CSV table of C-alpha atoms in Angstrom, one decimal:
chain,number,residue,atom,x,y,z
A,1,UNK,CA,-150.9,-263.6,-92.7
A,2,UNK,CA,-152.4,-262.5,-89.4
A,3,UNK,CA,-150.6,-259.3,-90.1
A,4,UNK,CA,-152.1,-258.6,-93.7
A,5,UNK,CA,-155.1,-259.2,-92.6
A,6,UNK,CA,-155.0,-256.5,-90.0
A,7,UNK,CA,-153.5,-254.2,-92.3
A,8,UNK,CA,-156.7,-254.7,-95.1
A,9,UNK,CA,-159.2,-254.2,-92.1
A,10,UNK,CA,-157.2,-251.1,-90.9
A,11,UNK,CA,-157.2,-249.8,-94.7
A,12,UNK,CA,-161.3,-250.8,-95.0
A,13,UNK,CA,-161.2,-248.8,-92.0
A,14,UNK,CA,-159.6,-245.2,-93.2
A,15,UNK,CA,-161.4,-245.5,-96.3
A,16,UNK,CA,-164.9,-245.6,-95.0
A,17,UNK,CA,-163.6,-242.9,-92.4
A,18,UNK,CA,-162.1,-241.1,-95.5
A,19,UNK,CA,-164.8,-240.8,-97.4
A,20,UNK,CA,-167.3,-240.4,-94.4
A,21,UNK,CA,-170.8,-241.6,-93.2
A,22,UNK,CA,-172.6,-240.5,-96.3
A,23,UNK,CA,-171.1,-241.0,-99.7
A,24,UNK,CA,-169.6,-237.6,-101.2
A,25,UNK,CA,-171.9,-236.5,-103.7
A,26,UNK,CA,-171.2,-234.2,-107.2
A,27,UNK,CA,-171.7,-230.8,-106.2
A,28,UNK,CA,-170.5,-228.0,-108.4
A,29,UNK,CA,-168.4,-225.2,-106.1
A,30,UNK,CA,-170.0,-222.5,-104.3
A,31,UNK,CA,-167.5,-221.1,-102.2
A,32,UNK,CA,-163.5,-221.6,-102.5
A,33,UNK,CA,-160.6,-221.0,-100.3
A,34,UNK,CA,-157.4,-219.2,-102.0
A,35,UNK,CA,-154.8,-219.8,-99.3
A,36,UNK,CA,-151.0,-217.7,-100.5
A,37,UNK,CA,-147.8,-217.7,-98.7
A,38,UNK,CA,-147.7,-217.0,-95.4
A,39,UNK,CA,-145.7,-214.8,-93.8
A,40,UNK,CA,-142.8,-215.3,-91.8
A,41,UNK,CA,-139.3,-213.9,-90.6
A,42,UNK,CA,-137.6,-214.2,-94.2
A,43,UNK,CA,-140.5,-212.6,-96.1
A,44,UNK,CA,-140.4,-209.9,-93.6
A,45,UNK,CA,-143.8,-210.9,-92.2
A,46,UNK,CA,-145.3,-209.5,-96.1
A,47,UNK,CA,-146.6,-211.8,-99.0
A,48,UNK,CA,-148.1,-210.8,-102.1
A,49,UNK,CA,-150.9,-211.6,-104.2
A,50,UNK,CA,-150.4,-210.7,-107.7
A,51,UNK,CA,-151.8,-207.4,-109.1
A,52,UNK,CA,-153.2,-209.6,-112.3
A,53,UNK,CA,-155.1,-211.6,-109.7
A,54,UNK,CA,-159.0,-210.1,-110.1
A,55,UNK,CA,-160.1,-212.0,-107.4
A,56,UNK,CA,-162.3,-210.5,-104.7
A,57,UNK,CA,-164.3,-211.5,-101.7
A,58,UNK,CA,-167.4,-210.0,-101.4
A,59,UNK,CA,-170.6,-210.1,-99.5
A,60,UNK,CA,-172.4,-212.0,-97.9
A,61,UNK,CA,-170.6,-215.2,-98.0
A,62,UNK,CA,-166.9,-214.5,-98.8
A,63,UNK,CA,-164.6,-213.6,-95.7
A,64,UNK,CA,-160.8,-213.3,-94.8
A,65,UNK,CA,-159.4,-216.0,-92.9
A,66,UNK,CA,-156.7,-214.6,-90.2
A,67,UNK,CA,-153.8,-217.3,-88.6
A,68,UNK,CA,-151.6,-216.0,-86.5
A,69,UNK,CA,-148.7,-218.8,-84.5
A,70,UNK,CA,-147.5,-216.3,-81.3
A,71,UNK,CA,-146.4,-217.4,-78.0
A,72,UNK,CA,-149.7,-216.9,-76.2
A,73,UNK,CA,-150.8,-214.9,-74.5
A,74,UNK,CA,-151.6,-211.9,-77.3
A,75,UNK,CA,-150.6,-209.1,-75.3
A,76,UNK,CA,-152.7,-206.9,-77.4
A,77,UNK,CA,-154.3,-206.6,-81.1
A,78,UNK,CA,-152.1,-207.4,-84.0
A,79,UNK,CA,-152.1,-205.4,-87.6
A,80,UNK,CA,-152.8,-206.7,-90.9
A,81,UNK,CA,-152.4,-204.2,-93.4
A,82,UNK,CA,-152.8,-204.1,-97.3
A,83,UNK,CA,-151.3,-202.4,-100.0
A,84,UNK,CA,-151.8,-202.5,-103.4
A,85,UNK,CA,-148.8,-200.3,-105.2
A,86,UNK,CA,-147.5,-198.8,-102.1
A,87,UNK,CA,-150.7,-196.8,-101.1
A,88,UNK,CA,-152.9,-198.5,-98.3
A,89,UNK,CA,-155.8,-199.7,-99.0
A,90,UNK,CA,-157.0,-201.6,-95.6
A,91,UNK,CA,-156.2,-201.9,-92.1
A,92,UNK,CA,-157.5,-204.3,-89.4
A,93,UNK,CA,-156.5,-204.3,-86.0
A,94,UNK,CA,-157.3,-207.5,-85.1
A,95,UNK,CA,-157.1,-209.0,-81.5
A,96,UNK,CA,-158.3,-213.1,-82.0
A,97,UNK,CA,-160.1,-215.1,-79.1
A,98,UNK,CA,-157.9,-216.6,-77.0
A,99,UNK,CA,-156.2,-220.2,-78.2
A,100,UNK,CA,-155.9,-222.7,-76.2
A,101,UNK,CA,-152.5,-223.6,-78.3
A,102,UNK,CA,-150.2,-221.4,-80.3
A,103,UNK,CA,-152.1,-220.7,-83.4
A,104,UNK,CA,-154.6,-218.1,-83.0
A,105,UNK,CA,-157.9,-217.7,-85.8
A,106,UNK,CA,-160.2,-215.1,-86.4
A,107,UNK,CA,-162.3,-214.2,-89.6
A,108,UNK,CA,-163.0,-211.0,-91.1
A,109,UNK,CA,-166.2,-210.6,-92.8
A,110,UNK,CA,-168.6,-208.1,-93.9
A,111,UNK,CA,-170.6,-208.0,-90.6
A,112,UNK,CA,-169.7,-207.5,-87.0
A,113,UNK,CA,-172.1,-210.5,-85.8
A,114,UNK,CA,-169.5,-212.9,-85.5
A,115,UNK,CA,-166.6,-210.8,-83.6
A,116,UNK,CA,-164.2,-213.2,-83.9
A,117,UNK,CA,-161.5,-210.4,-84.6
A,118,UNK,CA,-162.8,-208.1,-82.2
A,119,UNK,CA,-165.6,-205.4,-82.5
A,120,UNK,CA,-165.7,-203.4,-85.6
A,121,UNK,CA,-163.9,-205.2,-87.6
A,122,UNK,CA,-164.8,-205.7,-90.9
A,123,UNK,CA,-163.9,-206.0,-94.4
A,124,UNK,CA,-164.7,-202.6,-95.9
A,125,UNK,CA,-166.1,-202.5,-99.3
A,126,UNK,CA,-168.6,-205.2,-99.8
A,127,UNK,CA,-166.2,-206.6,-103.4
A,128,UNK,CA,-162.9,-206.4,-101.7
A,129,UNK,CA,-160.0,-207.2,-104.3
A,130,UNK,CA,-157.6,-209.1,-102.9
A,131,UNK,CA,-154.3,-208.2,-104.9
A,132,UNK,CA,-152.0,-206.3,-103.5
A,133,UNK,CA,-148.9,-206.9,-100.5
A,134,UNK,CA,-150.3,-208.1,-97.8
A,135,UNK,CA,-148.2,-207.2,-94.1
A,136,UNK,CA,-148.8,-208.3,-90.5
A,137,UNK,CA,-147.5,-205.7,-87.5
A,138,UNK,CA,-146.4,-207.8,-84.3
A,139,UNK,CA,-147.2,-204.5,-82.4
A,140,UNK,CA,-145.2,-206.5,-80.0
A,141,UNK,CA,-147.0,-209.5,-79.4
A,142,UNK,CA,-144.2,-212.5,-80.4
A,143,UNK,CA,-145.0,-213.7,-83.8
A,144,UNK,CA,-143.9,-216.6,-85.6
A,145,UNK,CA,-145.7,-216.8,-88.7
A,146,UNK,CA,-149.0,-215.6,-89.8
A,147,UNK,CA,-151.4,-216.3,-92.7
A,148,UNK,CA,-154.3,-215.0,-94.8
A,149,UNK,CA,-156.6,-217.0,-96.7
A,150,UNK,CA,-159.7,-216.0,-98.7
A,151,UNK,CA,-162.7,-217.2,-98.8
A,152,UNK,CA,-164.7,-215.9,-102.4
A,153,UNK,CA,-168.6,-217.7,-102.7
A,154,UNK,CA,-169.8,-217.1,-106.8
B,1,UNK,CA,-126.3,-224.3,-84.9
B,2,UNK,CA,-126.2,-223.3,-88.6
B,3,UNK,CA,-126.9,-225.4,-91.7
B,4,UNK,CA,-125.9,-224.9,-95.2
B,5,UNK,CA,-126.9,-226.0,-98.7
B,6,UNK,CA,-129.7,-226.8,-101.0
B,7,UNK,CA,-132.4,-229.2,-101.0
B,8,UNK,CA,-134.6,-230.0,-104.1
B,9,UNK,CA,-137.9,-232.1,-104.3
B,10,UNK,CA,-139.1,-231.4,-107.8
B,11,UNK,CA,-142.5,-232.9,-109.1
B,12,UNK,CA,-145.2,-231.0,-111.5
B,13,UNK,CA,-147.0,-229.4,-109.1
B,14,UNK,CA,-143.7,-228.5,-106.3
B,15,UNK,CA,-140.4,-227.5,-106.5
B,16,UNK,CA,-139.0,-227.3,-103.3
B,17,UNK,CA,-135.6,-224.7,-103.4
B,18,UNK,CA,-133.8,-224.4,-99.9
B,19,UNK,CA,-130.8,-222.4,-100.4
B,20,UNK,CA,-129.5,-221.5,-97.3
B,21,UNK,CA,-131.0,-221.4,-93.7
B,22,UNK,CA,-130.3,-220.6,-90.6
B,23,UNK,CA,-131.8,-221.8,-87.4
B,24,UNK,CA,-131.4,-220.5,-84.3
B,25,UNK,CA,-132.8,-221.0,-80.5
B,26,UNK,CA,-134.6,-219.1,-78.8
B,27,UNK,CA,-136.8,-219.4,-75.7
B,28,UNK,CA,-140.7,-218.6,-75.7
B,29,UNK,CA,-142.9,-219.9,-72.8
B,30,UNK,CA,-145.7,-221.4,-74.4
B,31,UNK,CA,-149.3,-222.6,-72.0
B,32,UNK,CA,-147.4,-221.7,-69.1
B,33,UNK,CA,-144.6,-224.4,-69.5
B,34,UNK,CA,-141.2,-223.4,-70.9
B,35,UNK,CA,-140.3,-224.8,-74.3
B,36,UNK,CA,-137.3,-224.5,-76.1
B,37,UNK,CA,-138.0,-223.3,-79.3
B,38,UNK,CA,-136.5,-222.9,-83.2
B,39,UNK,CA,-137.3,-220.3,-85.4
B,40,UNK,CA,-136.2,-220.6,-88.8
B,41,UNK,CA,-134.3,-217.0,-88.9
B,42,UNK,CA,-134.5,-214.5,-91.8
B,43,UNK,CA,-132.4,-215.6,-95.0
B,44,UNK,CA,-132.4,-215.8,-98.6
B,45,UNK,CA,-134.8,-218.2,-99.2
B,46,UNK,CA,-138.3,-217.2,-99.9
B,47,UNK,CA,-141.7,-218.7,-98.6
B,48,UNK,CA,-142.7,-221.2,-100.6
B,49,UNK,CA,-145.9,-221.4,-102.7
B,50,UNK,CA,-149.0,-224.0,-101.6
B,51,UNK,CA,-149.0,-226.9,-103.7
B,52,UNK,CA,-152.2,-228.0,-104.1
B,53,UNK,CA,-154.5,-226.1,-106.8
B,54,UNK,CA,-157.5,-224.5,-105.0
B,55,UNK,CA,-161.0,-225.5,-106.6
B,56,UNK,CA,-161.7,-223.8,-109.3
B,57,UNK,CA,-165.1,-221.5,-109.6
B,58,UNK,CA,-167.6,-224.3,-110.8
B,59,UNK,CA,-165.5,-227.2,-110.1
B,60,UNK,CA,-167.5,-230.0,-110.0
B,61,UNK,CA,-166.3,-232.4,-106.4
B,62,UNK,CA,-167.6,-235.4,-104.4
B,63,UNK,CA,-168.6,-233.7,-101.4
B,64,UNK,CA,-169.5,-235.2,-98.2
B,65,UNK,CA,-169.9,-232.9,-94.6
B,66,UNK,CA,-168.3,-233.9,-91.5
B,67,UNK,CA,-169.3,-230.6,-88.9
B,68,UNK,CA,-168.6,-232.0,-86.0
B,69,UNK,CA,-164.5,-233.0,-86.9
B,70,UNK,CA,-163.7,-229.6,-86.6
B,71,UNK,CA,-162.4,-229.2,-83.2
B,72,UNK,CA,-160.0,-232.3,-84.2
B,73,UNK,CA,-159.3,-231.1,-87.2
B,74,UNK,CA,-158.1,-228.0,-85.6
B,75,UNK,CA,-156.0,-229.5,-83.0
B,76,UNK,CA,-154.4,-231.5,-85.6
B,77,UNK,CA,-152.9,-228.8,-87.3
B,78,UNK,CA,-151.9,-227.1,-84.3
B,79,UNK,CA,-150.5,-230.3,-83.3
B,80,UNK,CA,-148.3,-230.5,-86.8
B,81,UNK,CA,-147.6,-226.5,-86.6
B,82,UNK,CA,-146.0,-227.4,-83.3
B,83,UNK,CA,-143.8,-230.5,-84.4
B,84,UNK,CA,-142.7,-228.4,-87.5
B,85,UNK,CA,-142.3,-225.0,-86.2
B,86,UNK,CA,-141.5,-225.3,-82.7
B,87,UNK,CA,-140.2,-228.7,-81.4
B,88,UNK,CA,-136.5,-228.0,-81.1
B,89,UNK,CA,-133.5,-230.2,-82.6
B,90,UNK,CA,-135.5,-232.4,-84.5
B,91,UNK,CA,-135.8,-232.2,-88.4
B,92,UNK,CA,-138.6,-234.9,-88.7
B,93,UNK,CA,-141.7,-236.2,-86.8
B,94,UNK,CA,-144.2,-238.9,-86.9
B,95,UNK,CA,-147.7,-239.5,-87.3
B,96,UNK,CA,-149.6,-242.2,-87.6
B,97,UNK,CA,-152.7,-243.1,-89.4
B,98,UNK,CA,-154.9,-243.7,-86.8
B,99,UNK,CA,-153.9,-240.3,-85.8
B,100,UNK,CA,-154.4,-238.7,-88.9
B,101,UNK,CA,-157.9,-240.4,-89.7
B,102,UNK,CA,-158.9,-240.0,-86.0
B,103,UNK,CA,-159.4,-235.9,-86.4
B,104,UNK,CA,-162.5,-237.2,-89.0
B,105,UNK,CA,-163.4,-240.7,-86.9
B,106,UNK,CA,-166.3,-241.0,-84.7
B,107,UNK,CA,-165.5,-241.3,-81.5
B,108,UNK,CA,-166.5,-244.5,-80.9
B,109,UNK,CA,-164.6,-246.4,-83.8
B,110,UNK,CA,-161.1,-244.0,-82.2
B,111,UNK,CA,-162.2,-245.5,-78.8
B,112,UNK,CA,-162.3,-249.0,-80.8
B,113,UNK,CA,-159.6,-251.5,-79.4
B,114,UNK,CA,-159.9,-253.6,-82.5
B,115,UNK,CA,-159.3,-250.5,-84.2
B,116,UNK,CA,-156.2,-249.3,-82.4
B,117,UNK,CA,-154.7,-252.7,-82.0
B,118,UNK,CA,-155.2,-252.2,-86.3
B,119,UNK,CA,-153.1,-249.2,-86.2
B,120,UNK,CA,-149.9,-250.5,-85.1
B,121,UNK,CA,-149.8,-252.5,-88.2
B,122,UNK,CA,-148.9,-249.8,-90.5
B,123,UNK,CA,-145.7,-247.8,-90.8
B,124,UNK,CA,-146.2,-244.2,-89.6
B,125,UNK,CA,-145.4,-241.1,-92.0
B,126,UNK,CA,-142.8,-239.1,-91.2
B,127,UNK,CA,-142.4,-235.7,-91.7
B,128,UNK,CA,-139.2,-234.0,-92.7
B,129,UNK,CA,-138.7,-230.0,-92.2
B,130,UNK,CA,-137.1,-228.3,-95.1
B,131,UNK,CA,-137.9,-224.8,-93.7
B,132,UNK,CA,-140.5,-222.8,-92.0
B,133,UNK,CA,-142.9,-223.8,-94.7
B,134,UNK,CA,-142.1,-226.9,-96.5
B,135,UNK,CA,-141.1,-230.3,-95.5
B,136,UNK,CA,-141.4,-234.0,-97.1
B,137,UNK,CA,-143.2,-236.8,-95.9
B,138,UNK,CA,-143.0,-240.7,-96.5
B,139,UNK,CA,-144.3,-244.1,-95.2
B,140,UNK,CA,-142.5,-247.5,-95.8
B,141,UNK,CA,-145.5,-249.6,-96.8
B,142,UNK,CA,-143.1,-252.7,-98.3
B,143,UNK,CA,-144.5,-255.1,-95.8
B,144,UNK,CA,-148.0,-254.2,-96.7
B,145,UNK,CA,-150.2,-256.2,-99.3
B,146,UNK,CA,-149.7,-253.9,-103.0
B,147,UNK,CA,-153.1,-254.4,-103.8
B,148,UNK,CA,-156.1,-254.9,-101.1
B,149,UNK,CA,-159.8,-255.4,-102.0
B,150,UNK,CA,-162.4,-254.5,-99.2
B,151,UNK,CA,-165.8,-255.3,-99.7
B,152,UNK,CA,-169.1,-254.2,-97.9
B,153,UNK,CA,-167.2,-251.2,-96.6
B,154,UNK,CA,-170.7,-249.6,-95.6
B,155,UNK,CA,-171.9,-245.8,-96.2
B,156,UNK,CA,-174.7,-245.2,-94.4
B,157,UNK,CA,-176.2,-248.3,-94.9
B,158,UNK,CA,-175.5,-248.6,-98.6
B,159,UNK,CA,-173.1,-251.8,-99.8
B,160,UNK,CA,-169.6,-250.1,-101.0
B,161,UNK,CA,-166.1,-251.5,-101.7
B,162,UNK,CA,-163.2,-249.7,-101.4
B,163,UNK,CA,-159.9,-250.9,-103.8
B,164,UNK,CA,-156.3,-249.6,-102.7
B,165,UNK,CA,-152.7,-250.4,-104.5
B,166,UNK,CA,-150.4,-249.2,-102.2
B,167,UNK,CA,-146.6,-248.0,-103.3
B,168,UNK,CA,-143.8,-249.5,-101.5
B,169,UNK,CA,-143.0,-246.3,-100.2
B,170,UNK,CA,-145.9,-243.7,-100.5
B,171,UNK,CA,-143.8,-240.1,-100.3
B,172,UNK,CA,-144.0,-236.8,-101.6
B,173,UNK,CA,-143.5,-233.3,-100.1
B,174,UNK,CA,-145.6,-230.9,-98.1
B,175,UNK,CA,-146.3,-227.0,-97.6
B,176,UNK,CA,-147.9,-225.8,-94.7
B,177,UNK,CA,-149.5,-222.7,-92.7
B,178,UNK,CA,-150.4,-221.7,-89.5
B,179,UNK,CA,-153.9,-223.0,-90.8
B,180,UNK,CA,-153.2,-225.9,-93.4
B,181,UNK,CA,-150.9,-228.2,-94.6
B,182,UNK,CA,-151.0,-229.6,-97.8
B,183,UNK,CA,-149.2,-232.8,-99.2
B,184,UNK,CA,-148.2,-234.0,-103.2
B,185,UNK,CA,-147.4,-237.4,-103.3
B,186,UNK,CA,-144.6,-237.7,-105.8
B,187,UNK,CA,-145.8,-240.3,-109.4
B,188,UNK,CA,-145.2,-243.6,-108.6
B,189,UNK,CA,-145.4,-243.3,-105.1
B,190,UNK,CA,-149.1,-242.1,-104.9
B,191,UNK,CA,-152.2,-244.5,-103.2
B,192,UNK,CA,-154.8,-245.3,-105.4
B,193,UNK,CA,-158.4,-245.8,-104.2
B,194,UNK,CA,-161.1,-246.7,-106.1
B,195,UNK,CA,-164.5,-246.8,-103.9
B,196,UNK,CA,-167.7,-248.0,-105.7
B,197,UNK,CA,-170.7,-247.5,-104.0
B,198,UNK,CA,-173.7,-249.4,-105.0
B,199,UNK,CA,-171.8,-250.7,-108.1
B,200,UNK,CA,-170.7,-246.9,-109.1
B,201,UNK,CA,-167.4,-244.8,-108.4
B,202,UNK,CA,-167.9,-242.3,-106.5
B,203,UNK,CA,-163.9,-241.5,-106.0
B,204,UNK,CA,-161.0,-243.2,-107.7
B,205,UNK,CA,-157.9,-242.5,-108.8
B,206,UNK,CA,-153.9,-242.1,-107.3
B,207,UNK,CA,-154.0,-239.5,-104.6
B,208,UNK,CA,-151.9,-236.4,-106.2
B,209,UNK,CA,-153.0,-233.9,-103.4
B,210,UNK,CA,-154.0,-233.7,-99.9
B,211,UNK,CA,-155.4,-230.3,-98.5
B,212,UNK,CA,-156.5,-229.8,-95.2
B,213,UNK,CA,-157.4,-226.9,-93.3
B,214,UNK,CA,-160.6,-226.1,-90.5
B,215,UNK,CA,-162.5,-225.9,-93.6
B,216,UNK,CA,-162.2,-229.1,-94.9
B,217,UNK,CA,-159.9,-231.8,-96.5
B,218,UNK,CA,-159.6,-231.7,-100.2
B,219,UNK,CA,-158.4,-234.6,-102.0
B,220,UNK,CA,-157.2,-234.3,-105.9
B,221,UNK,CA,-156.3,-237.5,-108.0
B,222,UNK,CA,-153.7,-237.3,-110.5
B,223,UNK,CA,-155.8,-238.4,-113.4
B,224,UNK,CA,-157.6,-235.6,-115.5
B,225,UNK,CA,-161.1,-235.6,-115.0
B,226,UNK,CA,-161.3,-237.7,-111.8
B,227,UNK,CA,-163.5,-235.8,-110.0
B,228,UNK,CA,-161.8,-234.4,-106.5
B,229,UNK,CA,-163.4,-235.4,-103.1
B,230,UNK,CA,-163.8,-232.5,-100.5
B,231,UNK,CA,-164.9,-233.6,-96.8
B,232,UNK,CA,-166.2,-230.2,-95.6
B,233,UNK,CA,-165.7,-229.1,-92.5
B,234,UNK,CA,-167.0,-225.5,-92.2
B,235,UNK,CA,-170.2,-224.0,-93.4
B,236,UNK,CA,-172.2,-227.0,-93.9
B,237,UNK,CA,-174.8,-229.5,-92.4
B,238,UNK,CA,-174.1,-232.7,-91.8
């Protein structure tokens, strides 16, 4: 009995924590987050996002979320590359903070105010589709896995 | 050390297909202390597909902002990419609730010693790796009440209660990322909530999906037209 009733208070518990100090209230969606496969060793570090896909990310809200899980530390920046049909249609060189564990972040926007994959790196067209083979180049650092996901306000 | 065969979870939203996977050690120093590592090698089988469906544009969802989890947040997916990528040797791993709710609890209700001494009442989830992306997860909840009835939860201030029926076993499978992991909870082994808040339901329904990334945590009920809660993380005020 003692039992059950530490169980209910526990559950009262990570329900109010669930839901949070101020009740969630209806909101219609601004901005969304597309996440796609990541890319590993038996993708050959490429995933794709369908060419019927129209979505794009555009300015000022949307952005391009960059994960990267590498034995730190980064010896230098690593390459995510697009494609759409074999023909390349954007490059980053990107070189995240340094993590204090194995997955670095970084975010690729239209602006170079928050650096947080290195100066000058932006996304380039201010409606950037986001179809096409997506590719990540180690450029030696050691590189588990990486992953985009996209970030598109309406 | 090699495995071989195929593993199948199959619900609406996932199928899980592992054909044939290899696994193989290798050594990567990681903050300055050695750790053994495994890399699921290249093979046949493809990266699998997230299994949650992202919001829609105009989707209508109870939102509620917590800013300040996200360092926690964070950790705790670092935290799970470790145990699922990198931890050698060991297929599964365990979490437990007050671990998982504590990346969105204040500090001072983590810091509670009612609250931990709580904690050890429930089974911990376990995790199961399928491959470098995709895993399943359970929790024995038999010795747990089915159905529990909490009232005067609280929301800032405001009177709420908060309804759970609890599977015997909740379980279901999970895809993850370097930045998110996302769980389905396989039918008839989902947790329903119901929370009414001020005599009105502001979430109910059996929990068919759990996102969560250092954006937020994104939670979709099975039923149609239950509206999904999302606890934003990034780019909001508390």
């Amino acid at each position: 009995m003692a039992a059950m009733s530490m169980t209910i208070r526990l559950l009262a518990i990570l329900g109010a924590t669930l839901l949070g100090a101020c009740a969630p209230a209806p909101e219609a969606v601004h901005c969304r987050r597309l996440d796609v496969v990541s890319m590993g060793p038996e993708n050959g570090f490429r995933t794709r996002v369908a060419g019927e896909v129209q979505e794009t990310v555009d300015d000022p809200a949307g952005r391009i979320d960059v994960a990267v899980t590498a034995a730190p530390p980064l010896s230098g920046p690593i390459t995510l590359i697009q494609t759409v049909e074999g023909r390349e249609v954007a490059r980053w060189d990107i070189a995240p903070p340094p993590s204090a564990g194995a997955v670095h972040r970084c975010s690729i926007g239209f602006t170079t105010s928050d650096p947080s994959c290195g100066a000058g790196v932006r996304i380039p067209s201010r409606s950037h589709r986001i179809a096409g083979e997506w590719s990540v180049q180690p450029n030696g650092n050691r590189i588990l896995e990486a992953s985009v996901s996209f970030h598109r306000c309406d | 050390m090699a495995r071989r065969g195929r593993v199948h979870g199959s619900v609406a939203a996932l199928t899980i297909t592992v054909p044939v996977r290899r696994i193989r050690r290798v050594r990567l120093r990681l903050c300055s202390s050695a750790i053994v590592l495994v890399i699921l090698a290249a093979g046949p089988a493809a990266a699998q597909n997230p299994v949650c469906a992202a919001p829609a544009a105009g989707e209508v969802l109870r939102t509620s902002c917590r800013a300040w989890a996200s360092a926690s947040v964070v950790r705790l997916l670092d935290d799970f990419t470790v145990d699922h990528l990198l931890k050698p040797s060991l297929p599964s791993f365990e979490r437990t609730w007050p671990q998982l709710v504590a990346a969105f609890a204040s500090r001072s209700l983590s810091e509670n010693d009612a609250f931990r001494a709580l904690a050890k009442s429930l089974e911990p989830l376990r995790f199961t790796q399928l491959d470098r992306t995709t895993g399943t997860v359970s929790c024995d909840l038999a010795a747990s009440p089915r159905q529990v009835d909490v009232e005067s939860v609280g929301f800032g201030g405001v009177p709420a209660s908060l309804h759970l029926a609890l599977p015997e076993v909740l379980e279901g499978g999970y895809w993850r990322g370097p930045d998110v992991v996302q769980i389905v909870f396989w039918q008839r082994h989902r947790l329903g909530m119901r929370v009414n808040l001020d005599g009105t339901a502001v979430a109910q329904g059996d929990v068919q999906c759990l996102s969560l990334s250092p954006d937020g945590l994104l939670v979709r009920f099975a039923e149609e037209g239950n509206a999904p809660v999302f606890i934003k993380i990034r780019d909001c005020e508390p």
